[in-house]
mmCIF file of C-alpha atoms and ligand atoms in Angstrom:
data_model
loop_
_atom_site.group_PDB
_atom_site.id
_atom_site.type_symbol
_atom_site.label_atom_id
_atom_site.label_comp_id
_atom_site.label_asym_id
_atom_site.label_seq_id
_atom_site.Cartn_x
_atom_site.Cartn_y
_atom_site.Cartn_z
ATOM 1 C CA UNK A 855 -12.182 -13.907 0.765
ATOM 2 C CA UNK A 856 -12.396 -10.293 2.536
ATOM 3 C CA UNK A 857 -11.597 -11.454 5.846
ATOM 4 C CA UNK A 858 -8.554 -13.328 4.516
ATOM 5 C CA UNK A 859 -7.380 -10.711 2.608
ATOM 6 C CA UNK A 860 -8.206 -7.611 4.524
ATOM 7 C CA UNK A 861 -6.545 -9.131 7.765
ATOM 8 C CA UNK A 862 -3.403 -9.876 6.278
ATOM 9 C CA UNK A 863 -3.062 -6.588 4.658
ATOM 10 C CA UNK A 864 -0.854 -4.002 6.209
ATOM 11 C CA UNK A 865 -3.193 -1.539 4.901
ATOM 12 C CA UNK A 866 -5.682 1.464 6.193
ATOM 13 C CA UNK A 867 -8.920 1.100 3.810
ATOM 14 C CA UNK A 868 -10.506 -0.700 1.271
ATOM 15 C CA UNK A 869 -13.859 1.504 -0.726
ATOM 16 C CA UNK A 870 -16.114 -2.086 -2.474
ATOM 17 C CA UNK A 871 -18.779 -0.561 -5.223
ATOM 18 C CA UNK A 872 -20.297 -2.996 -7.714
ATOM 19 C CA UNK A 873 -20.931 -0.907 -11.020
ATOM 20 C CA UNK A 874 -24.618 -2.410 -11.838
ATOM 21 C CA UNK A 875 -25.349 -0.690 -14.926
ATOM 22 C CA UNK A 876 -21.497 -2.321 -16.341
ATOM 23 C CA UNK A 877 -21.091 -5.368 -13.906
ATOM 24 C CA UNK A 878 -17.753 -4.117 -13.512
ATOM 25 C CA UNK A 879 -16.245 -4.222 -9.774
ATOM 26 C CA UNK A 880 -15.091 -1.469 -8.170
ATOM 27 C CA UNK A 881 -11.835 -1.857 -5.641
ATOM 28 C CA UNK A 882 -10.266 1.244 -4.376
ATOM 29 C CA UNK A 883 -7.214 0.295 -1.652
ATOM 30 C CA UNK A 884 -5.868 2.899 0.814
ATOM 31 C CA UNK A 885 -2.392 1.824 1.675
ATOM 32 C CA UNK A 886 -1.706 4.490 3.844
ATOM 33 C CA UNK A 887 -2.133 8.320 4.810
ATOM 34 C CA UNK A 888 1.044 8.659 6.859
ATOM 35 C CA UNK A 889 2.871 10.747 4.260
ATOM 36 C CA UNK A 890 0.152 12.505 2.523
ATOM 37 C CA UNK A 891 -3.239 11.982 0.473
ATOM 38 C CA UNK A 892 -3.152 8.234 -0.919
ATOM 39 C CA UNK A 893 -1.971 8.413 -4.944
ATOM 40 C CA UNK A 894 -2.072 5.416 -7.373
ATOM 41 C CA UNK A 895 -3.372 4.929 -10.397
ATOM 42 C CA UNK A 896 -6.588 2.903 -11.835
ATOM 43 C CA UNK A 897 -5.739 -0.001 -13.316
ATOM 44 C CA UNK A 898 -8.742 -1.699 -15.680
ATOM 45 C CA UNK A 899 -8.972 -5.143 -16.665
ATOM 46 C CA UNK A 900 -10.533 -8.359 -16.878
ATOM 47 C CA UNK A 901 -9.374 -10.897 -13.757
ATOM 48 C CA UNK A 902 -10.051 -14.214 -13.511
ATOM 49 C CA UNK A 903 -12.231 -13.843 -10.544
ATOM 50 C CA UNK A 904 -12.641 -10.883 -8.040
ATOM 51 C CA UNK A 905 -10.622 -12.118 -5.554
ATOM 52 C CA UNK A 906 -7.129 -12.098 -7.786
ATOM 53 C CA UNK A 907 -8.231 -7.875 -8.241
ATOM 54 C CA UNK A 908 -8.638 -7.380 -5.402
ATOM 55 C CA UNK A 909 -5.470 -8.615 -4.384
ATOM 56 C CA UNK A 910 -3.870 -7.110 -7.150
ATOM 57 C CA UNK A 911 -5.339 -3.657 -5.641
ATOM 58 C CA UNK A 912 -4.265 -4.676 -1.997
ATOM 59 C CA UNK A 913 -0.791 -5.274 -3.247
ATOM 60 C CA UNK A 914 -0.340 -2.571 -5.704
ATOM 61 C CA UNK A 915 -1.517 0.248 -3.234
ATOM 62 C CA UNK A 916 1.115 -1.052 -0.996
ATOM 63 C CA UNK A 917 3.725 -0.539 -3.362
ATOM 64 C CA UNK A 918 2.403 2.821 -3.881
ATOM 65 C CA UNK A 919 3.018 3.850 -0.260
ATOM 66 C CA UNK A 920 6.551 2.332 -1.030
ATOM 67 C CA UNK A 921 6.989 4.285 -4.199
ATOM 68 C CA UNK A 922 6.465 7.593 -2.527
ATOM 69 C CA UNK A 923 7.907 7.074 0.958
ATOM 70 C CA UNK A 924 11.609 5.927 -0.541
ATOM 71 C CA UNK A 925 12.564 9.415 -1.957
ATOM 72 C CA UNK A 926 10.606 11.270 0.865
ATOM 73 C CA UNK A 927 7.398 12.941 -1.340
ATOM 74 C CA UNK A 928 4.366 13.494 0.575
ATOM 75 C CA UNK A 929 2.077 11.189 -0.610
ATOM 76 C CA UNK A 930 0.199 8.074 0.204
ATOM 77 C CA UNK A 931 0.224 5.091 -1.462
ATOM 78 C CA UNK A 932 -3.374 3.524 -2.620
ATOM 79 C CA UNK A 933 -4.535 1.747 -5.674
ATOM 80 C CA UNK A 934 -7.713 1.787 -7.846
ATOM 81 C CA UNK A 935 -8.987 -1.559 -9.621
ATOM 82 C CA UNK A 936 -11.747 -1.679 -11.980
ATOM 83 C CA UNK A 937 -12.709 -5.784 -12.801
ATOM 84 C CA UNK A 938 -14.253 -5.403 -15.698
ATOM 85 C CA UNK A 939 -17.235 -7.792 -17.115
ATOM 86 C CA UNK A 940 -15.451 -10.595 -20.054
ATOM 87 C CA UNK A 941 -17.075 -8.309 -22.354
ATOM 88 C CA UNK A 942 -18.137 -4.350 -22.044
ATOM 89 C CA UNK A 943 -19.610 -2.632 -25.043
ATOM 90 C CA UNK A 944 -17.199 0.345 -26.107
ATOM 91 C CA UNK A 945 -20.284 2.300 -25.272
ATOM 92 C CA UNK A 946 -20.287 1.431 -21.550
ATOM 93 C CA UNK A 947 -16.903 2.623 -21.226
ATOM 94 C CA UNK A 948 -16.869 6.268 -20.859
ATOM 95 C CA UNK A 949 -20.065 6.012 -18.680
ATOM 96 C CA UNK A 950 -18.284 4.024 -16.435
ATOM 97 C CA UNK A 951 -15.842 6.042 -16.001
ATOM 98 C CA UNK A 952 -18.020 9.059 -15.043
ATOM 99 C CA UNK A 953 -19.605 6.983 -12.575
ATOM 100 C CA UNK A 954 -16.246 6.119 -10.867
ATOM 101 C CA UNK A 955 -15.423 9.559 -10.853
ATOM 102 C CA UNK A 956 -18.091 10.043 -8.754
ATOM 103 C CA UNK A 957 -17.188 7.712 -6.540
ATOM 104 C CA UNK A 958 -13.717 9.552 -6.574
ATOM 105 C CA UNK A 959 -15.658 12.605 -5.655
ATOM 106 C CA UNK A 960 -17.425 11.316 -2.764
ATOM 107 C CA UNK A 961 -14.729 9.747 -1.216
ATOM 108 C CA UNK A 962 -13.165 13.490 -1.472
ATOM 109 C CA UNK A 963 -9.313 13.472 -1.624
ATOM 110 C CA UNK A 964 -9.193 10.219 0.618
ATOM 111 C CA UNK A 965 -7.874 8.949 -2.634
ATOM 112 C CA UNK A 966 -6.057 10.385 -6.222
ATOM 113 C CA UNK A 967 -5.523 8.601 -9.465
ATOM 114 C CA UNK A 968 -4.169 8.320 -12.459
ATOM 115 C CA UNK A 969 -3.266 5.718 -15.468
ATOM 116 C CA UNK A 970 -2.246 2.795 -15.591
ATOM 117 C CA UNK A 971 -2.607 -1.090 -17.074
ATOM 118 C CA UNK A 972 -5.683 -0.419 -19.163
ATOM 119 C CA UNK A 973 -6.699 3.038 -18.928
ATOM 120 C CA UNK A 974 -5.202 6.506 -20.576
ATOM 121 C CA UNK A 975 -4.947 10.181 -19.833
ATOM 122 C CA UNK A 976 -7.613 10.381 -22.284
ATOM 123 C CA UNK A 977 -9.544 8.331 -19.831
ATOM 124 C CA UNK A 978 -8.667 10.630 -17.326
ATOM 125 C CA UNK A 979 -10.030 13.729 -19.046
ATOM 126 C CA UNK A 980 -13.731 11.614 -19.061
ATOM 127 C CA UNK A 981 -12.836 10.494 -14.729
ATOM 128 C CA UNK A 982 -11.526 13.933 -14.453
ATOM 129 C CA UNK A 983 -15.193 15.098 -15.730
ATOM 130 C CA UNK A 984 -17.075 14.269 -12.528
ATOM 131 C CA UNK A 985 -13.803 13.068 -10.046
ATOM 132 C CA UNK A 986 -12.204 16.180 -10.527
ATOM 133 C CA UNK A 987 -9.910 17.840 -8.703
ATOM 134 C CA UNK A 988 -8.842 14.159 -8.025
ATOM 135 C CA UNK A 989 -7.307 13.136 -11.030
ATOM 136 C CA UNK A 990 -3.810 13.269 -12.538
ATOM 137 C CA UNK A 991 -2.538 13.057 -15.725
ATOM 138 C CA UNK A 992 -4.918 14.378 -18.148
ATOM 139 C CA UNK A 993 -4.298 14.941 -21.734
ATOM 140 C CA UNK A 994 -1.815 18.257 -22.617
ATOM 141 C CA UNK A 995 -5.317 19.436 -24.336
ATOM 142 C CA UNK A 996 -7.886 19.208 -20.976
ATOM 143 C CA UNK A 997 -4.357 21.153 -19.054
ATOM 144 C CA UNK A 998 -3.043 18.109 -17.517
ATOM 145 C CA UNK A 999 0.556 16.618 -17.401
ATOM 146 C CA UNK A 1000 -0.366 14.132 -20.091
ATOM 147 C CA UNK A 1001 0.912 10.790 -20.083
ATOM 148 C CA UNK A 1002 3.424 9.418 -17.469
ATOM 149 C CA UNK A 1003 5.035 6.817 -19.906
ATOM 150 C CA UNK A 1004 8.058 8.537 -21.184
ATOM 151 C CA UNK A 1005 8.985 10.367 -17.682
ATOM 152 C CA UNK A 1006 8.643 6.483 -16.823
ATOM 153 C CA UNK A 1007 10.886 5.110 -19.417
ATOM 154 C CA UNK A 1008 13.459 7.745 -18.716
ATOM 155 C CA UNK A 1009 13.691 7.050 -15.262
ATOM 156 C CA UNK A 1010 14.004 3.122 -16.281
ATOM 157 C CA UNK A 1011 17.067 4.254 -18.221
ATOM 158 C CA UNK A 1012 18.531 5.742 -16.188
ATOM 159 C CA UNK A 1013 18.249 3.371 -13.410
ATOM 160 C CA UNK A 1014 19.555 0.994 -16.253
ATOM 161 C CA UNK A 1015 22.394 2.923 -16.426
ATOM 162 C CA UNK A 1016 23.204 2.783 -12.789
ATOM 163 C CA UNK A 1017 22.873 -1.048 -12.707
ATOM 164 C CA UNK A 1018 25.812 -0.672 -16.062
ATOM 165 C CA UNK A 1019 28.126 1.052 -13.767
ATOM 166 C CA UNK A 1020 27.625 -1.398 -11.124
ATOM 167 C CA UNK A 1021 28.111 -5.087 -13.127
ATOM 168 C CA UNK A 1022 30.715 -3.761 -15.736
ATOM 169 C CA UNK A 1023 32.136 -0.353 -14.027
ATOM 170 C CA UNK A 1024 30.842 2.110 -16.935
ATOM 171 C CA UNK A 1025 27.360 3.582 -17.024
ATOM 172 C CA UNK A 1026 26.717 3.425 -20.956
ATOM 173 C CA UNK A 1027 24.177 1.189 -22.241
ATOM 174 C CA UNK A 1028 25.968 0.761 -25.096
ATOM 175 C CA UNK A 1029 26.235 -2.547 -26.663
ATOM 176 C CA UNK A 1030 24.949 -3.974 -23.289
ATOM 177 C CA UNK A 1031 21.957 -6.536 -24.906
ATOM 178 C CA UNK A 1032 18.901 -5.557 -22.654
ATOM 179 C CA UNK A 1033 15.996 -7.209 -23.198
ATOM 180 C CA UNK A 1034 11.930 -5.544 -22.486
ATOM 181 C CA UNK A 1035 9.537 -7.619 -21.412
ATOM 182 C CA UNK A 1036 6.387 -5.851 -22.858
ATOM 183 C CA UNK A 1037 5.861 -2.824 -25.202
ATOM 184 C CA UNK A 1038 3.161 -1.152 -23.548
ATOM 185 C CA UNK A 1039 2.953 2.421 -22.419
ATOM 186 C CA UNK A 1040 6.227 2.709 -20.921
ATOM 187 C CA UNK A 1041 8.294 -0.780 -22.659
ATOM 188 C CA UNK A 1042 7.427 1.041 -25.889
ATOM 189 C CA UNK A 1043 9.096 3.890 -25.569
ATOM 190 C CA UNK A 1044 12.251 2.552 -23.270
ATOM 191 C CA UNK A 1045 13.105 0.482 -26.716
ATOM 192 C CA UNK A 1046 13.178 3.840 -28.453
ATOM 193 C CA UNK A 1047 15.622 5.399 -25.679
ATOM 194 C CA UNK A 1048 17.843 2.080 -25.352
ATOM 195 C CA UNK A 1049 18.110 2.012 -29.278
ATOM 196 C CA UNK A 1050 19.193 5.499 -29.941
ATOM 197 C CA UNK A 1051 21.605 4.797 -26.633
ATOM 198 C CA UNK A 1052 23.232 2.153 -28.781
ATOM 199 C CA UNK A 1053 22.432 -0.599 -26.652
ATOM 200 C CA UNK A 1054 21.456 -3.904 -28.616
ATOM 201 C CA UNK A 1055 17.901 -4.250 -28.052
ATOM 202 C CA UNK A 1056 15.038 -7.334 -27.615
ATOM 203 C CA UNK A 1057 11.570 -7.099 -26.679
ATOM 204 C CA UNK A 1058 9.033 -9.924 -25.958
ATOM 205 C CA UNK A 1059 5.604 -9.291 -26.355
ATOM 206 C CA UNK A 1060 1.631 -10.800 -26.888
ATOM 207 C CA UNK A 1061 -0.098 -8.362 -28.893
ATOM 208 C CA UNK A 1062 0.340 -9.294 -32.586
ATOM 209 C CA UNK A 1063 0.191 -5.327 -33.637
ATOM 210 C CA UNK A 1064 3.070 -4.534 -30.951
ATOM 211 C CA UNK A 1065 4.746 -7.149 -32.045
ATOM 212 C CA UNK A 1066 4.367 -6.548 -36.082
ATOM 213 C CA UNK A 1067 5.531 -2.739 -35.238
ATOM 214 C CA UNK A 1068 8.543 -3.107 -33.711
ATOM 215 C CA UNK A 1069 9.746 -6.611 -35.318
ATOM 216 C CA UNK A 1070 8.751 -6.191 -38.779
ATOM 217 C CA UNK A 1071 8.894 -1.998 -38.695
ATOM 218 C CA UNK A 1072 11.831 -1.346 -37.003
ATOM 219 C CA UNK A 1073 13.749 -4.194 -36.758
ATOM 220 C CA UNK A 1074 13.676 -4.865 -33.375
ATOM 221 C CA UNK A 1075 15.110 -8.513 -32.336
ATOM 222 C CA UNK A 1076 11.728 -10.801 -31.044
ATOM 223 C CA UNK A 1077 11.423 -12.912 -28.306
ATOM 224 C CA UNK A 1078 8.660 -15.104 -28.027
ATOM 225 C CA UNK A 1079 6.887 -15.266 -24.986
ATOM 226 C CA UNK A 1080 8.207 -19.077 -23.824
ATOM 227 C CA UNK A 1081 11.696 -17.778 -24.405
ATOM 228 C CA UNK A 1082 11.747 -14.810 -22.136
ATOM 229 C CA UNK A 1083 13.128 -15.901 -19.288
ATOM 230 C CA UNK A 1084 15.399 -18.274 -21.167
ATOM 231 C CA UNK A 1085 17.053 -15.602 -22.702
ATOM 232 C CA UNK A 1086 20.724 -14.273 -22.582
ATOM 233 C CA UNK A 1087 20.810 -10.749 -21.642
ATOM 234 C CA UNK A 1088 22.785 -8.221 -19.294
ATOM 235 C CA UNK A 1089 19.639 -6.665 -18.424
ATOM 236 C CA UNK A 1090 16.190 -7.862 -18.406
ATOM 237 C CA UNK A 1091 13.634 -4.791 -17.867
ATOM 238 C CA UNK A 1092 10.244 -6.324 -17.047
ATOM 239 C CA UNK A 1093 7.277 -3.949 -18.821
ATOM 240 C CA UNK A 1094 4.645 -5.596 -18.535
ATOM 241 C CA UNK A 1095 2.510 -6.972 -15.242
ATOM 242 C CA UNK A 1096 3.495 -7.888 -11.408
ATOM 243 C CA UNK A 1097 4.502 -11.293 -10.259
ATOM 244 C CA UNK A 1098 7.380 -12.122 -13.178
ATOM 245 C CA UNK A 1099 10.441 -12.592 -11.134
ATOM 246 C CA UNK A 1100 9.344 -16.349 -9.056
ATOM 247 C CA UNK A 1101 10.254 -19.563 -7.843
ATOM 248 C CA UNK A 1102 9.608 -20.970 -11.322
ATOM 249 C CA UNK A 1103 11.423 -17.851 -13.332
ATOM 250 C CA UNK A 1104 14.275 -16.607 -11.455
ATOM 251 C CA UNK A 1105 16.211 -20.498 -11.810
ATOM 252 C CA UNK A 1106 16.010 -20.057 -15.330
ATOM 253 C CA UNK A 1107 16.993 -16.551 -15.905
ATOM 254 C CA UNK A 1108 20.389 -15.808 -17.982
ATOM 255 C CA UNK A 1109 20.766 -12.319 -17.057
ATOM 256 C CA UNK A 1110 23.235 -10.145 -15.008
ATOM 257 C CA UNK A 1111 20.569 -7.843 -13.310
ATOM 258 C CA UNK A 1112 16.625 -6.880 -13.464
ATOM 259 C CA UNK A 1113 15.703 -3.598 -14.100
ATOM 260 C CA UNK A 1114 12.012 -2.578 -15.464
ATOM 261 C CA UNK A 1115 9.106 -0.735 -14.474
ATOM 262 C CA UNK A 1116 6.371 -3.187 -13.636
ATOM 263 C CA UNK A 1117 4.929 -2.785 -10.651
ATOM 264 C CA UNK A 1118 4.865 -5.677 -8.311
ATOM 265 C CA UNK A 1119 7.534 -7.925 -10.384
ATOM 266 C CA UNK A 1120 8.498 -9.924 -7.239
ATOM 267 C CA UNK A 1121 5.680 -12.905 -6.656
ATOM 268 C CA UNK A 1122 6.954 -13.344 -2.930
ATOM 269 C CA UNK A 1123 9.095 -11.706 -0.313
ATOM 270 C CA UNK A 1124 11.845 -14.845 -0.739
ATOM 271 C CA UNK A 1125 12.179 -14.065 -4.452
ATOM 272 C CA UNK A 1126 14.529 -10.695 -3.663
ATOM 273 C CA UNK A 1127 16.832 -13.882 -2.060
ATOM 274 C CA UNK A 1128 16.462 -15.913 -4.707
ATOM 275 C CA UNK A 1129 17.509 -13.229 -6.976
ATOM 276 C CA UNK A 1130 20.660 -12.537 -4.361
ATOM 277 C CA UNK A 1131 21.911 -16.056 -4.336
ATOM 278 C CA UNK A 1132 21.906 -16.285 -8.084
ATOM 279 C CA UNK A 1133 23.741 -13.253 -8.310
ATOM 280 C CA UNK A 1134 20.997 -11.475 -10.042
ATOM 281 C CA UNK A 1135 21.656 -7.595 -9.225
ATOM 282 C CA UNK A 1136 17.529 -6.506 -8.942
ATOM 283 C CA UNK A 1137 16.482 -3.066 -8.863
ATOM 284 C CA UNK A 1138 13.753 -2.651 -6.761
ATOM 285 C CA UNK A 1139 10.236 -2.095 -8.825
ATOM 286 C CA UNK A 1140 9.158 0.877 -6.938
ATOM 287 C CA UNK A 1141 12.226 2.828 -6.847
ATOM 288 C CA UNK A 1142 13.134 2.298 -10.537
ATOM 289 C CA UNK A 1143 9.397 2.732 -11.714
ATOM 290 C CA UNK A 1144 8.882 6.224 -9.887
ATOM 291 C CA UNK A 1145 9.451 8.473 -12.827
ATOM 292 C CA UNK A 1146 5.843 8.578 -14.195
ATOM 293 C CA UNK A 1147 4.231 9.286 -11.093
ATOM 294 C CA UNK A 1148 6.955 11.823 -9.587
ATOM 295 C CA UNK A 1149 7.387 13.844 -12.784
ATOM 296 C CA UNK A 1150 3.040 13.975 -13.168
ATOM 297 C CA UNK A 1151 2.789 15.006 -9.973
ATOM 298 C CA UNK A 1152 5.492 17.508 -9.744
ATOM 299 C CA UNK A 1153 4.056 19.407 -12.851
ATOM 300 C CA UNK A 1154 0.651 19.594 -11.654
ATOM 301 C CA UNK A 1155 1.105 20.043 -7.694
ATOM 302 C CA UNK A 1156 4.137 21.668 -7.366
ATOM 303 C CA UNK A 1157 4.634 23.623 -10.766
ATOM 304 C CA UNK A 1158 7.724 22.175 -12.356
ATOM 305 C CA UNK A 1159 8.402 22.679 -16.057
ATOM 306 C CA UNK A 1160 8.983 19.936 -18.453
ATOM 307 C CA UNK A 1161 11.979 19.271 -18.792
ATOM 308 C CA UNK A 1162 13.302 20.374 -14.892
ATOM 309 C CA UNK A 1163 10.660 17.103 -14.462
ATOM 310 C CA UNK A 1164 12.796 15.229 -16.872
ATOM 311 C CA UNK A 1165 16.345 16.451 -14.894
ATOM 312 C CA UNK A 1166 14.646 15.527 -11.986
ATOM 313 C CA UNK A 1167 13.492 12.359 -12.619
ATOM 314 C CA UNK A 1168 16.727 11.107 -13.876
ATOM 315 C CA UNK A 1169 18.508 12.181 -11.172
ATOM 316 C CA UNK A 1170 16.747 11.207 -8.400
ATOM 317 C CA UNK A 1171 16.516 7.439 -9.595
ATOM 318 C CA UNK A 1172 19.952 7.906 -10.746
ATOM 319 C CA UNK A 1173 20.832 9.205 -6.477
ATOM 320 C CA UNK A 1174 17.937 6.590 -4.764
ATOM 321 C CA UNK A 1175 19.503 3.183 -6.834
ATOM 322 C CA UNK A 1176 23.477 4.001 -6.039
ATOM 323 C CA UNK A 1177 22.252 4.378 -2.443
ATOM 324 C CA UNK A 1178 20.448 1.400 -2.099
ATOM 325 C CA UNK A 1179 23.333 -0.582 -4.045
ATOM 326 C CA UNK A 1180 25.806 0.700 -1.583
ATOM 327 C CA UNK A 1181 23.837 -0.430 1.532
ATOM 328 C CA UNK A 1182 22.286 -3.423 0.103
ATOM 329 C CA UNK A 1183 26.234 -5.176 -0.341
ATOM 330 C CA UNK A 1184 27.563 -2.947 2.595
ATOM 331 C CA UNK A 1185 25.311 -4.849 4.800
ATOM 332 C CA UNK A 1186 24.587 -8.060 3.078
ATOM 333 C CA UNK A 1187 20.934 -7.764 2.637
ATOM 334 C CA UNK A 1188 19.255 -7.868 -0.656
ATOM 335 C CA UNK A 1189 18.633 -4.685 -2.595
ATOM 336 C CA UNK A 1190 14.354 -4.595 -1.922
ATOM 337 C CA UNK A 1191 15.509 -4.826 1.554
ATOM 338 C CA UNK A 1192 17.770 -1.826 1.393
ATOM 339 C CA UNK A 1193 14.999 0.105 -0.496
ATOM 340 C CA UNK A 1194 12.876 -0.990 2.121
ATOM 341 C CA UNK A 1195 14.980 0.452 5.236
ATOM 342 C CA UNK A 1196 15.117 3.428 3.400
ATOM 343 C CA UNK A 1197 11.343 3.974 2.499
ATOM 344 C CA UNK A 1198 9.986 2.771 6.180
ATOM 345 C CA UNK A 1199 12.589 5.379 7.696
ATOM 346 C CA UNK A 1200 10.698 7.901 6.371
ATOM 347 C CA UNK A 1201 7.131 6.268 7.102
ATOM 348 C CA UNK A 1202 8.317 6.181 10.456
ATOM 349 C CA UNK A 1203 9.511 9.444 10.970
ATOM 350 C CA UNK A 1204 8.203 11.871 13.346
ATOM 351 C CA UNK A 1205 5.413 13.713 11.185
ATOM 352 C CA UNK A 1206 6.198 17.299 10.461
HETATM 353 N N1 LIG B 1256 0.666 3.996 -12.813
HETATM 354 C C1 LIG B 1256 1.349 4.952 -11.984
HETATM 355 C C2 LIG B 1256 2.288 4.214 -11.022
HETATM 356 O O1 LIG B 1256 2.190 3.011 -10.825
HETATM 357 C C3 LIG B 1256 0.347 5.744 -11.210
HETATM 358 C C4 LIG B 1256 0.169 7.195 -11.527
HETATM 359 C C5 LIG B 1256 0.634 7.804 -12.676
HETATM 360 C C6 LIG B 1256 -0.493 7.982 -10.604
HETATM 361 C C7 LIG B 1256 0.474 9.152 -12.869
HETATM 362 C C8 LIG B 1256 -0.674 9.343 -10.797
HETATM 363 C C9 LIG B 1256 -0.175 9.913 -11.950
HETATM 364 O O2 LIG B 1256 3.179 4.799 -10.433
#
């Protein structure tokens, strides 16, 4: 399973560490170093087996190094997985954690985290407790950035807004029907900023208390889970995990464009044609999805203030998107390719 994997992988390093006292396995992936110390964040969940995490580390890190390289910052990309056991006492969480900060520590600045699927900048704070000065996004209380989500979500918008001005020549969301696949961390509050943009809202989701709050509280329009790719929609703004845009989903999709923040939404490298020949307008995962990261990181490295992060955010998605629009029906290659020629022109660069 290694030697498949590992071979194939474009990647520097992988750090292996089975948790005894949890059973949980530890997967920390090193994309690459080229622009900086590796960043990702630590995603914790149950897998099916060990070898889908540890591909979903392999691939994740890569888009990491992806994430950073396309607007020039100077970090790596790398990605932290934590398999849990089917079932880990709420007691064996936080100790966990500790240990992994350890492991964090050790491994000293080789790689930096922060949230993600299943973990929180409160979880952070308890990482941050022996892994520190390695972790991002801590809670506002412990003096960290807090949680990425809504510098996310803002971002999302705003690349939303971009795609707008593309398909229908205006860049108001307004009355456009978008629909958000998962109200997680950052799907949860892009509903909130789409709604008060005026935009005519749906959300799918899994998790009956998600779905009870924004259905049955606020009104929002459901879609069940078998209808979400089925679904009419201008934009459809995947939330929610990698791998949703396929050979299976992207024949059945009634949209004008895709434009979310999971991470990893294409299954394969064909799918960005696939997408193309339908006449789906995509915007690349990475380059949409940036916010979170680039606004934690920019008020804990390099000393921004909130809302300058906000500004930021916005218009740097806003700038990266138009580009890669522009080049990607300039030259007649899809628009992950463009992002791509724009991202591995600065990984190949001349190091400063
Ligand atoms: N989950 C974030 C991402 O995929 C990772 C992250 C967030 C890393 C905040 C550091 C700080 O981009």
């Amino acid at each position: 399973m290694l030697e498949a994997l590992l071979s194939q992988w474009s990647g520097e390093t992988v750090i292996v560490r089975h948790d005894k006292a949890s059973g949980a396995w530890i997967f920390v992936a090193v994309h690459s170093t080229r622009l900086g110390p590796a960043v990702g964040g630590t995603r914790m969940m149950a897998y099916p087996d060990l070898e889908a995490a540890l591909r979903d580390a392999l691939r994740l890190a890569e888009g990491m190094t992806f994430k950073f390289a396309a607007p020039g910052l100077q970090f790596g990309g790398g990605k932290a997985v934590i398999a849990l056991p089917a079932s880990l006492e709420r007691s064996a969480r936080a100790p966990l954690l500790r240990r992994y900060g350890t492991l964090l520590s050790q491994l000293g600045g080789l790689f930096r985290t922060g949230p993600d699927v299943g973990t929180t900048p409160a979880d952070m704070d308890v990482i941050a407790e022996t892994g520190a000065p390695y972790v991002f996004s801590r809670t506002l209380a412990a003096g960290g950035a807090g949680d990425p989500g809504p510098f996310t979500a803002r971002g999302v918008l705003a690349g939303i807004e971009v795609v707008c001005d593309r398909l229908f020549g205006e860049q108001s969301v307004k009355g456009r029907r978008v629909l958000v696949q998962g109200a997680g961390d950052v799907g949860a509050k892009l509903i909130g900023y789409l709604g008060e943009a005026g935009a005519e809202v749906l959300f799918s989701e899994v998790d009956e208390g998600a779905i009870q709050h924004f259905r049955d509280e606020l009104g929002v329009e459901y879609v069940p889970p078998e209808a979400v790719y089925t679904t009419e929609c201008d934009v459809f703004a995947p939330c929610a995990l990698g791998g949703v845009l396929n050979a299976d989903t992207i024949p059945k999709l009634r949209c004008r464009a895709v434009a979310g923040s999971a991470n990893n939404q294409l299954d394969q490298h064909e799918d960005a044609e696939r997408l193309r020949s339908r006449g789906i307008l995509y915007a690349p995962d990475y380059v949409i999805n940036v916010g979170g990261v680039m606004a934690v990181l920019g008020l804990e490295v390099q000393g921004w203030q909130r809302d300058t992060a906000e500004q930021n955010v916005v218009d740097s998605v806003r700038k990266a998107l138009t580009q890669i629009f522009e080049s990607a029906s300039a030259q007649g290659i899809t628009t992950e390719a463009a992002a791509r020629r724009i991202a591995e022109g600065h990984l190949d660069a001349p190091a400063k």
